CSV table of C-alpha atoms and ligand atoms in Angstrom, one decimal:
chain,number,residue,atom,x,y,z
A,1,MET,CA,-9.0,5.9,22.1
A,2,LYS,CA,-8.7,2.3,21.0
A,3,SER,CA,-12.5,2.1,20.5
A,4,PHE,CA,-12.6,5.5,18.7
A,5,ILE,CA,-10.0,4.2,16.2
A,6,GLU,CA,-11.7,0.9,15.8
A,7,GLY,CA,-15.0,2.4,14.7
A,8,LEU,CA,-13.5,5.3,12.7
A,9,PRO,CA,-14.5,4.9,9.0
A,10,LYS,CA,-11.3,4.9,6.9
A,11,ALA,CA,-9.7,4.0,3.6
A,12,GLU,CA,-6.4,2.3,2.9
A,13,LEU,CA,-4.4,3.6,-0.1
A,14,HIS,CA,-1.0,2.0,0.4
A,15,LEU,CA,-1.2,-1.7,0.8
A,16,HIS,CA,0.8,-4.4,-1.0
A,17,ILE,CA,-1.4,-7.5,-1.1
A,18,GLU,CA,1.7,-9.7,-1.1
A,19,GLY,CA,2.6,-8.0,2.1
A,20,THR,CA,-0.5,-9.3,3.8
A,21,PHE,CA,0.8,-12.9,3.6
A,22,GLU,CA,0.6,-14.1,7.2
A,23,PRO,CA,3.0,-16.9,8.2
A,24,GLU,CA,0.1,-19.2,9.1
A,25,LEU,CA,-1.4,-18.8,5.6
A,26,MET,CA,2.0,-19.1,4.0
A,27,PHE,CA,2.6,-22.5,5.6
A,28,LYS,CA,-0.9,-23.6,4.6
A,29,LEU,CA,-0.4,-22.7,1.0
A,30,ALA,CA,3.1,-24.1,0.9
A,31,GLU,CA,1.7,-27.4,2.0
A,32,ARG,CA,-1.1,-27.2,-0.6
A,33,ASN,CA,1.5,-26.6,-3.3
A,34,ALA,CA,4.0,-29.1,-2.0
A,35,ILE,CA,6.6,-26.4,-1.4
A,36,THR,CA,9.1,-26.6,1.5
A,37,LEU,CA,9.7,-23.3,3.2
A,38,PRO,CA,13.2,-22.5,4.4
A,39,TYR,CA,11.7,-22.1,8.0
A,40,GLU,CA,10.8,-24.8,10.4
A,41,SER,CA,7.7,-23.2,11.8
A,42,VAL,CA,5.4,-20.2,11.9
A,43,GLU,CA,7.4,-18.9,14.9
A,44,ALA,CA,10.7,-19.3,13.1
A,45,LEU,CA,9.3,-17.3,10.1
A,46,HIS,CA,8.0,-14.6,12.5
A,47,GLU,CA,11.5,-14.4,14.0
A,48,ALA,CA,13.0,-13.7,10.6
A,49,TYR,CA,11.0,-10.5,10.4
A,50,ASN,CA,13.8,-8.3,11.7
A,51,PHE,CA,14.9,-5.8,9.1
A,52,SER,CA,17.6,-3.2,9.1
A,53,ASN,CA,16.5,-1.6,5.9
A,54,LEU,CA,14.1,-1.9,2.9
A,55,GLN,CA,16.3,-4.4,1.0
A,56,ASP,CA,16.4,-6.7,4.0
A,57,PHE,CA,12.6,-6.8,4.0
A,58,LEU,CA,12.3,-7.1,0.2
A,59,ASP,CA,14.5,-10.2,0.1
A,60,ILE,CA,12.1,-12.0,2.5
A,61,TYR,CA,9.0,-10.5,0.8
A,62,TYR,CA,9.9,-11.9,-2.6
A,63,GLN,CA,10.8,-15.2,-1.1
A,64,GLY,CA,7.4,-15.4,0.5
A,65,MET,CA,5.6,-14.6,-2.7
A,66,ASN,CA,7.1,-17.8,-4.2
A,67,VAL,CA,4.4,-19.8,-2.4
A,68,LEU,CA,1.6,-18.1,-4.4
A,69,ARG,CA,0.9,-20.4,-7.4
A,70,SER,CA,-2.8,-20.7,-8.3
A,71,GLU,CA,-5.7,-18.3,-8.7
A,72,GLN,CA,-7.1,-19.8,-5.5
A,73,ASP,CA,-3.9,-18.8,-3.7
A,74,PHE,CA,-4.2,-15.2,-4.7
A,75,TYR,CA,-7.9,-15.3,-3.8
A,76,ASP,CA,-7.2,-16.8,-0.4
A,77,LEU,CA,-4.5,-14.2,0.3
A,78,THR,CA,-6.8,-11.3,-0.6
A,79,TRP,CA,-9.8,-12.7,1.2
A,80,ALA,CA,-7.8,-13.0,4.4
A,81,TYR,CA,-6.9,-9.3,4.2
A,82,LEU,CA,-10.5,-8.3,3.5
A,83,GLN,CA,-11.7,-10.4,6.4
A,84,ARG,CA,-9.3,-8.6,8.7
A,85,VAL,CA,-10.0,-5.1,7.6
A,86,SER,CA,-13.8,-5.7,7.5
A,87,GLN,CA,-13.3,-5.7,11.3
A,88,GLN,CA,-11.5,-2.4,11.2
A,89,ALA,CA,-14.1,0.0,9.8
A,90,VAL,CA,-12.2,0.1,6.5
A,91,THR,CA,-14.7,1.0,3.8
A,92,HIS,CA,-12.5,1.5,0.8
A,93,VAL,CA,-9.1,-0.1,-0.3
A,94,GLU,CA,-6.8,0.6,-3.1
A,95,ILE,CA,-4.4,-2.3,-3.2
A,96,PHE,CA,-1.0,-2.8,-4.9
A,97,PHE,CA,0.1,-6.0,-6.5
A,98,ASP,CA,3.5,-6.8,-8.1
A,99,PRO,CA,2.8,-8.7,-11.3
A,100,GLN,CA,6.5,-9.0,-12.2
A,101,GLY,CA,7.2,-10.8,-9.0
A,102,HIS,CA,4.8,-13.5,-10.3
A,103,VAL,CA,5.3,-13.5,-14.0
A,104,GLU,CA,9.1,-14.0,-13.6
A,105,ARG,CA,8.3,-17.2,-11.7
A,106,GLY,CA,6.1,-18.5,-14.5
A,107,ILE,CA,2.8,-17.5,-12.9
A,108,SER,CA,0.6,-15.6,-15.4
A,109,PHE,CA,-0.5,-12.0,-15.0
A,110,GLU,CA,-4.1,-13.2,-15.2
A,111,THR,CA,-3.7,-15.9,-12.5
A,112,ALA,CA,-2.6,-13.2,-10.0
A,113,LEU,CA,-5.0,-10.5,-11.1
A,114,ILE,CA,-8.1,-12.6,-11.4
A,115,GLY,CA,-7.5,-14.3,-8.0
A,116,ILE,CA,-7.1,-10.9,-6.3
A,117,TYR,CA,-9.9,-9.2,-8.2
A,118,SER,CA,-12.5,-12.0,-7.5
A,119,ALA,CA,-11.8,-11.7,-3.8
A,120,LEU,CA,-12.2,-8.0,-3.9
A,121,GLN,CA,-15.6,-8.3,-5.7
A,122,GLN,CA,-16.7,-10.8,-3.0
A,123,GLY,CA,-15.5,-8.3,-0.3
A,124,GLN,CA,-17.6,-5.5,-1.9
A,125,LYS,CA,-20.6,-7.8,-1.9
A,126,GLN,CA,-20.2,-9.2,1.5
A,127,PHE,CA,-18.6,-6.4,3.5
A,128,GLY,CA,-19.4,-3.4,1.4
A,129,ILE,CA,-15.7,-2.5,0.9
A,130,SER,CA,-15.2,-0.7,-2.3
A,131,PHE,CA,-11.9,-1.1,-4.1
A,132,GLY,CA,-9.3,-0.3,-6.7
A,133,VAL,CA,-6.4,-2.4,-8.0
A,134,ILE,CA,-3.0,-0.7,-8.7
A,135,MET,CA,-0.3,-2.7,-10.3
A,136,CYS,CA,3.3,-1.7,-9.5
A,137,PHE,CA,6.4,-1.9,-11.6
A,138,LEU,CA,9.4,-3.2,-9.8
A,139,ARG,CA,11.9,-0.4,-10.0
A,140,HIS,CA,15.0,-2.7,-9.7
A,141,LEU,CA,14.0,-4.2,-13.1
A,142,SER,CA,14.4,-2.5,-16.5
A,143,GLU,CA,12.2,0.0,-18.2
A,144,GLU,CA,11.7,-2.6,-21.0
A,145,ASP,CA,10.3,-5.1,-18.5
A,146,ALA,CA,8.0,-2.5,-17.2
A,147,PHE,CA,6.7,-1.8,-20.7
A,148,GLU,CA,6.1,-5.6,-21.2
A,149,THR,CA,4.1,-5.6,-17.9
A,150,LEU,CA,2.0,-2.6,-19.0
A,151,GLU,CA,1.1,-4.4,-22.2
A,152,MET,CA,-0.2,-7.3,-20.1
A,153,ALA,CA,-2.4,-4.9,-18.2
A,154,LEU,CA,-4.0,-3.4,-21.3
A,155,PRO,CA,-6.7,-6.1,-21.8
A,156,HIS,CA,-7.6,-5.6,-18.1
A,157,LYS,CA,-8.2,-1.9,-17.9
A,158,ASP,CA,-11.6,-2.6,-16.5
A,159,LYS,CA,-10.0,-4.2,-13.4
A,160,ILE,CA,-6.9,-2.0,-12.9
A,161,ILE,CA,-7.3,1.6,-12.0
A,162,GLY,CA,-3.6,2.6,-11.8
A,163,VAL,CA,0.1,1.9,-12.0
A,164,GLY,CA,2.7,2.5,-9.2
A,165,LEU,CA,6.4,2.0,-8.6
A,166,ASP,CA,7.9,0.0,-5.8
A,167,SER,CA,10.8,-2.2,-4.7
A,168,SER,CA,14.4,-1.0,-4.1
A,169,GLU,CA,14.4,2.8,-4.1
A,170,ALA,CA,18.1,3.7,-3.8
A,171,GLY,CA,19.8,3.8,-7.1
A,172,ASN,CA,16.5,3.4,-9.0
A,173,PRO,CA,15.2,6.9,-9.6
A,174,PRO,CA,11.7,7.6,-11.0
A,175,SER,CA,13.5,9.0,-14.1
A,176,LYS,CA,14.2,5.4,-15.2
A,177,PHE,CA,10.5,5.0,-15.8
A,178,THR,CA,9.5,8.3,-17.4
A,179,ARG,CA,8.4,6.8,-20.7
A,180,VAL,CA,6.5,3.9,-19.4
A,181,PHE,CA,4.6,6.2,-17.0
A,182,ALA,CA,3.8,8.5,-19.9
A,183,LYS,CA,2.3,5.5,-21.8
A,184,ALA,CA,0.4,4.4,-18.7
A,185,ARG,CA,-1.1,7.9,-18.4
A,186,GLU,CA,-2.0,7.9,-22.1
A,187,GLU,CA,-3.8,4.7,-21.6
A,188,GLY,CA,-5.9,6.3,-18.8
A,189,PHE,CA,-4.4,4.8,-15.7
A,190,HIS,CA,-4.0,6.7,-12.5
A,191,VAL,CA,-0.3,7.0,-11.5
A,192,VAL,CA,1.4,6.9,-8.1
A,193,ALA,CA,5.0,6.1,-7.0
A,194,HIS,CA,6.9,5.2,-3.9
A,195,ALA,CA,9.4,8.0,-3.4
A,196,GLY,CA,11.2,9.5,-0.4
A,197,GLU,CA,11.0,6.3,1.7
A,198,GLU,CA,14.8,5.8,1.6
A,199,GLY,CA,15.5,7.9,-1.4
A,200,PRO,CA,16.3,11.6,-1.4
A,201,PRO,CA,13.8,14.5,-1.9
A,202,GLU,CA,15.0,14.7,-5.5
A,203,TYR,CA,13.2,11.4,-6.2
A,204,ILE,CA,9.9,12.9,-5.0
A,205,ILE,CA,10.5,15.9,-7.3
A,206,GLU,CA,11.2,13.5,-10.2
A,207,ALA,CA,8.1,11.5,-9.5
A,208,LEU,CA,6.1,14.7,-9.7
A,209,ASP,CA,7.8,16.3,-12.7
A,210,LEU,CA,8.6,13.3,-14.8
A,211,LEU,CA,6.1,10.6,-13.8
A,212,LYS,CA,3.4,13.2,-13.1
A,213,VAL,CA,2.1,11.1,-10.2
A,214,GLU,CA,-1.1,12.0,-8.4
A,215,ARG,CA,0.1,10.6,-5.0
A,216,ILE,CA,3.4,9.9,-3.4
A,217,ASP,CA,3.8,6.7,-1.5
A,218,HIS,CA,5.7,7.4,1.7
A,219,GLY,CA,7.3,10.7,0.9
A,220,ASN,CA,9.0,11.0,4.3
A,221,THR,CA,12.2,12.7,3.0
A,222,CYS,CA,10.2,15.7,1.6
A,223,LEU,CA,10.8,17.3,5.0
A,224,GLN,CA,14.5,17.8,4.1
A,225,ASP,CA,13.4,20.3,1.4
A,226,ALA,CA,11.3,23.2,2.5
A,227,ALA,CA,10.5,24.3,-1.1
A,228,LEU,CA,9.3,20.8,-1.9
A,229,VAL,CA,7.0,20.8,1.2
A,230,LYS,CA,5.6,24.1,0.1
A,231,ARG,CA,4.9,22.7,-3.4
A,232,LEU,CA,3.3,19.5,-2.1
A,233,VAL,CA,1.0,21.6,0.1
A,234,ALA,CA,0.1,24.0,-2.6
A,235,GLU,CA,-0.6,21.2,-5.1
A,236,LYS,CA,-2.4,19.1,-2.5
A,237,ILE,CA,-0.4,16.0,-3.3
A,238,PRO,CA,-1.3,13.2,-1.0
A,239,LEU,CA,1.4,11.3,0.9
A,240,THR,CA,0.5,7.8,1.9
A,241,VAL,CA,2.4,7.5,5.2
A,242,CYS,CA,3.0,4.1,6.8
A,243,PRO,CA,4.1,4.4,10.5
A,244,LEU,CA,4.8,0.8,11.4
A,245,SER,CA,6.6,0.2,8.1
A,246,ASN,CA,8.8,3.2,8.8
A,247,THR,CA,10.0,1.9,12.2
A,248,LYS,CA,10.3,-1.7,11.1
A,249,LEU,CA,12.5,-0.7,8.1
A,250,CYS,CA,14.4,1.8,10.1
A,251,VAL,CA,13.3,4.7,8.0
A,252,VAL,CA,12.4,6.2,11.4
A,253,ASP,CA,14.4,5.2,14.4
A,254,ASP,CA,11.6,5.3,16.9
A,255,MET,CA,7.9,5.9,16.7
A,256,LYS,CA,8.2,8.9,19.1
A,257,ASN,CA,10.3,10.6,16.3
A,258,HIS,CA,7.8,9.8,13.5
A,259,PRO,CA,7.4,12.9,11.2
A,260,LEU,CA,3.6,12.6,10.9
A,261,PRO,CA,2.9,15.4,13.4
A,262,ALA,CA,5.3,17.6,11.6
A,263,MET,CA,3.7,16.7,8.2
A,264,LEU,CA,0.2,17.5,9.5
A,265,LYS,CA,1.5,20.8,10.9
A,266,ALA,CA,3.1,21.7,7.6
A,267,GLY,CA,-0.3,21.3,5.9
A,268,LEU,CA,0.6,18.2,3.9
A,269,GLN,CA,-2.2,15.9,2.8
A,270,VAL,CA,-1.2,12.8,4.8
A,271,MET,CA,-3.0,9.7,5.8
A,272,ILE,CA,-2.2,6.5,7.5
A,273,ASN,CA,-1.6,3.1,5.8
A,274,SER,CA,-0.2,-0.3,6.6
A,275,ASP,CA,2.1,-1.1,3.6
A,276,ASP,CA,2.9,-4.7,4.4
A,277,PRO,CA,1.0,-5.5,7.6
A,278,ALA,CA,1.9,-9.2,7.9
A,279,TYR,CA,5.6,-8.2,8.0
A,280,PHE,CA,5.4,-5.0,10.0
A,281,GLY,CA,3.2,-6.0,12.9
A,282,GLY,CA,-0.2,-4.3,12.3
A,283,TYR,CA,-3.0,-3.6,10.0
A,284,LEU,CA,-4.7,-0.2,9.6
A,285,ASN,CA,-6.1,0.2,13.1
A,286,GLU,CA,-2.7,-0.8,14.7
A,287,ASN,CA,-1.1,1.9,12.6
A,288,TYR,CA,-3.5,4.5,13.7
A,289,ALA,CA,-3.0,3.3,17.3
A,290,ALA,CA,0.8,3.5,16.9
A,291,ILE,CA,0.6,7.2,16.0
A,292,SER,CA,-2.2,8.3,18.2
A,293,GLY,CA,-0.1,9.1,21.2
A,294,LEU,CA,2.1,11.4,19.1
A,295,LEU,CA,-1.0,13.3,18.2
A,296,ASP,CA,-2.0,13.6,21.9
A,297,ASN,CA,-4.8,11.2,21.1
A,298,ASP,CA,-6.6,14.1,19.5
A,299,LYS,CA,-9.8,12.7,18.0
A,300,ASN,CA,-10.1,15.6,15.6
A,301,LEU,CA,-6.6,14.9,14.2
A,302,LEU,CA,-7.3,11.1,13.9
A,303,ALA,CA,-10.5,12.0,12.1
A,304,LYS,CA,-8.6,14.4,9.8
A,305,LEU,CA,-6.3,11.5,8.8
A,306,ALA,CA,-9.4,9.4,8.0
A,307,VAL,CA,-10.9,12.3,6.0
A,308,ASN,CA,-7.6,12.7,4.1
A,309,SER,CA,-7.7,8.9,3.3
A,310,PHE,CA,-11.0,9.5,1.4
A,311,THR,CA,-10.0,12.9,-0.1
A,312,SER,CA,-6.9,11.3,-1.6
A,313,ALA,CA,-8.6,8.2,-2.9
A,314,PHE,CA,-9.4,7.5,-6.6
A,315,LEU,CA,-13.1,7.8,-5.8
A,316,SER,CA,-15.8,9.9,-7.5
A,317,ASP,CA,-16.5,13.3,-5.9
A,318,GLU,CA,-19.9,12.0,-4.9
A,319,ASN,CA,-18.5,9.0,-3.1
A,320,LYS,CA,-15.8,11.1,-1.4
A,321,VAL,CA,-18.4,13.5,0.0
A,322,ALA,CA,-20.5,10.6,1.3
A,323,ALA,CA,-17.6,8.9,2.9
A,324,ILE,CA,-16.3,12.1,4.5
A,325,ALA,CA,-19.8,12.9,5.9
A,326,LYS,CA,-19.7,9.5,7.6
A,327,VAL,CA,-16.3,10.3,9.3
A,328,ASN,CA,-17.7,13.7,10.4
A,329,ASP,CA,-20.9,12.2,11.8
A,330,TYR,CA,-18.8,9.6,13.7
A,331,LEU,CA,-16.6,12.4,15.1
A,332,ALA,CA,-19.6,14.5,16.1
A,333,ARG,CA,-21.1,11.5,17.9
A,334,HIS,CA,-17.9,10.8,19.8
A,335,ASN,CA,-17.2,14.4,20.7
A,336,SER,CA,-20.7,14.8,22.2
A,337,ASN,CA,-20.3,12.0,24.7
B,401,ADE,N1,7.2,-3.4,-1.8
B,401,ADE,C1,6.5,-3.8,-0.8
B,401,ADE,N2,6.6,-2.9,0.2
B,401,ADE,C2,7.4,-1.9,-0.2
B,401,ADE,C3,7.9,-0.7,0.4
B,401,ADE,N3,7.6,-0.3,1.6
B,401,ADE,N4,8.8,0.0,-0.3
B,401,ADE,C4,9.1,-0.4,-1.6
B,401,ADE,N5,8.7,-1.5,-2.1
B,401,ADE,C5,7.8,-2.3,-1.5
B,402,ZN,ZN1,4.8,0.3,-0.1
């Protein structure tokens, strides 16, 4: 099963580039930028990655970002991610970045964006990985701050395909960002939002009704509301599910209780993603492997998740059809031997 997963063509649609910051690289960049980390060693930093909820994680995640200063730092971070997933049969990525987490530290929007974007261009050239960049608004900050961030993105519409919403969910409902999402849509951006990770199903409904999102990031708590599940199925709204993230952040108590099989059974358009792989213990293939046993190692179901990753991507219909054909060819070859 491991080798089936390793070669299965797939897309990643829920990945925070700042969440790919491996401790080894963090120490290297800290040294380059003459920053002293509050940890003695790579091992000590690894040991700090024990979270009891989303906020616990976010505190360490924002602290880690602090090391990123130059365009080269953002390039190196993104390049390290691409090198890893180029070994995982990942052929398309749509990655999040958190501009406010950098701008508030005095790092310009362009420094972060251009560093990330240049590495993605190189990844397309060298590894054939197509890409899109989605900038997220930090929901613990104000609507006004989000508007200012959207303004910064306008000269870079050629490099940013969409806007998202992340950070501390509880107490920060999607409704707080209705107007800024309306403006983002008007400007032609795709729209997505984290909802139903820790927050109630009502936040998913708000994301659909008020923000008019095209995908829900996570969406686990939809299962508490049968009418909502029915709607998500009928409207074919993709849910970007992140198994290792869910267990690491205690959204799910144990992988054996992960809702993915129930989600598939309900007909929801789900796929697998890694969220913040450096912090949660695995990139895309490790997430597929973590869930595989729950799906009885059924190759058809694993391939279905890969197909969903392309169906749900912001790709042209032509590119979707070509990518899905590759998944189906791969499955056919593996089912015949
Ligand atoms: N930022 C990075 N990872 C996140 C997650 N899983 N939920 C909310 N905000 C995030
Ligand atoms: Zn996320």
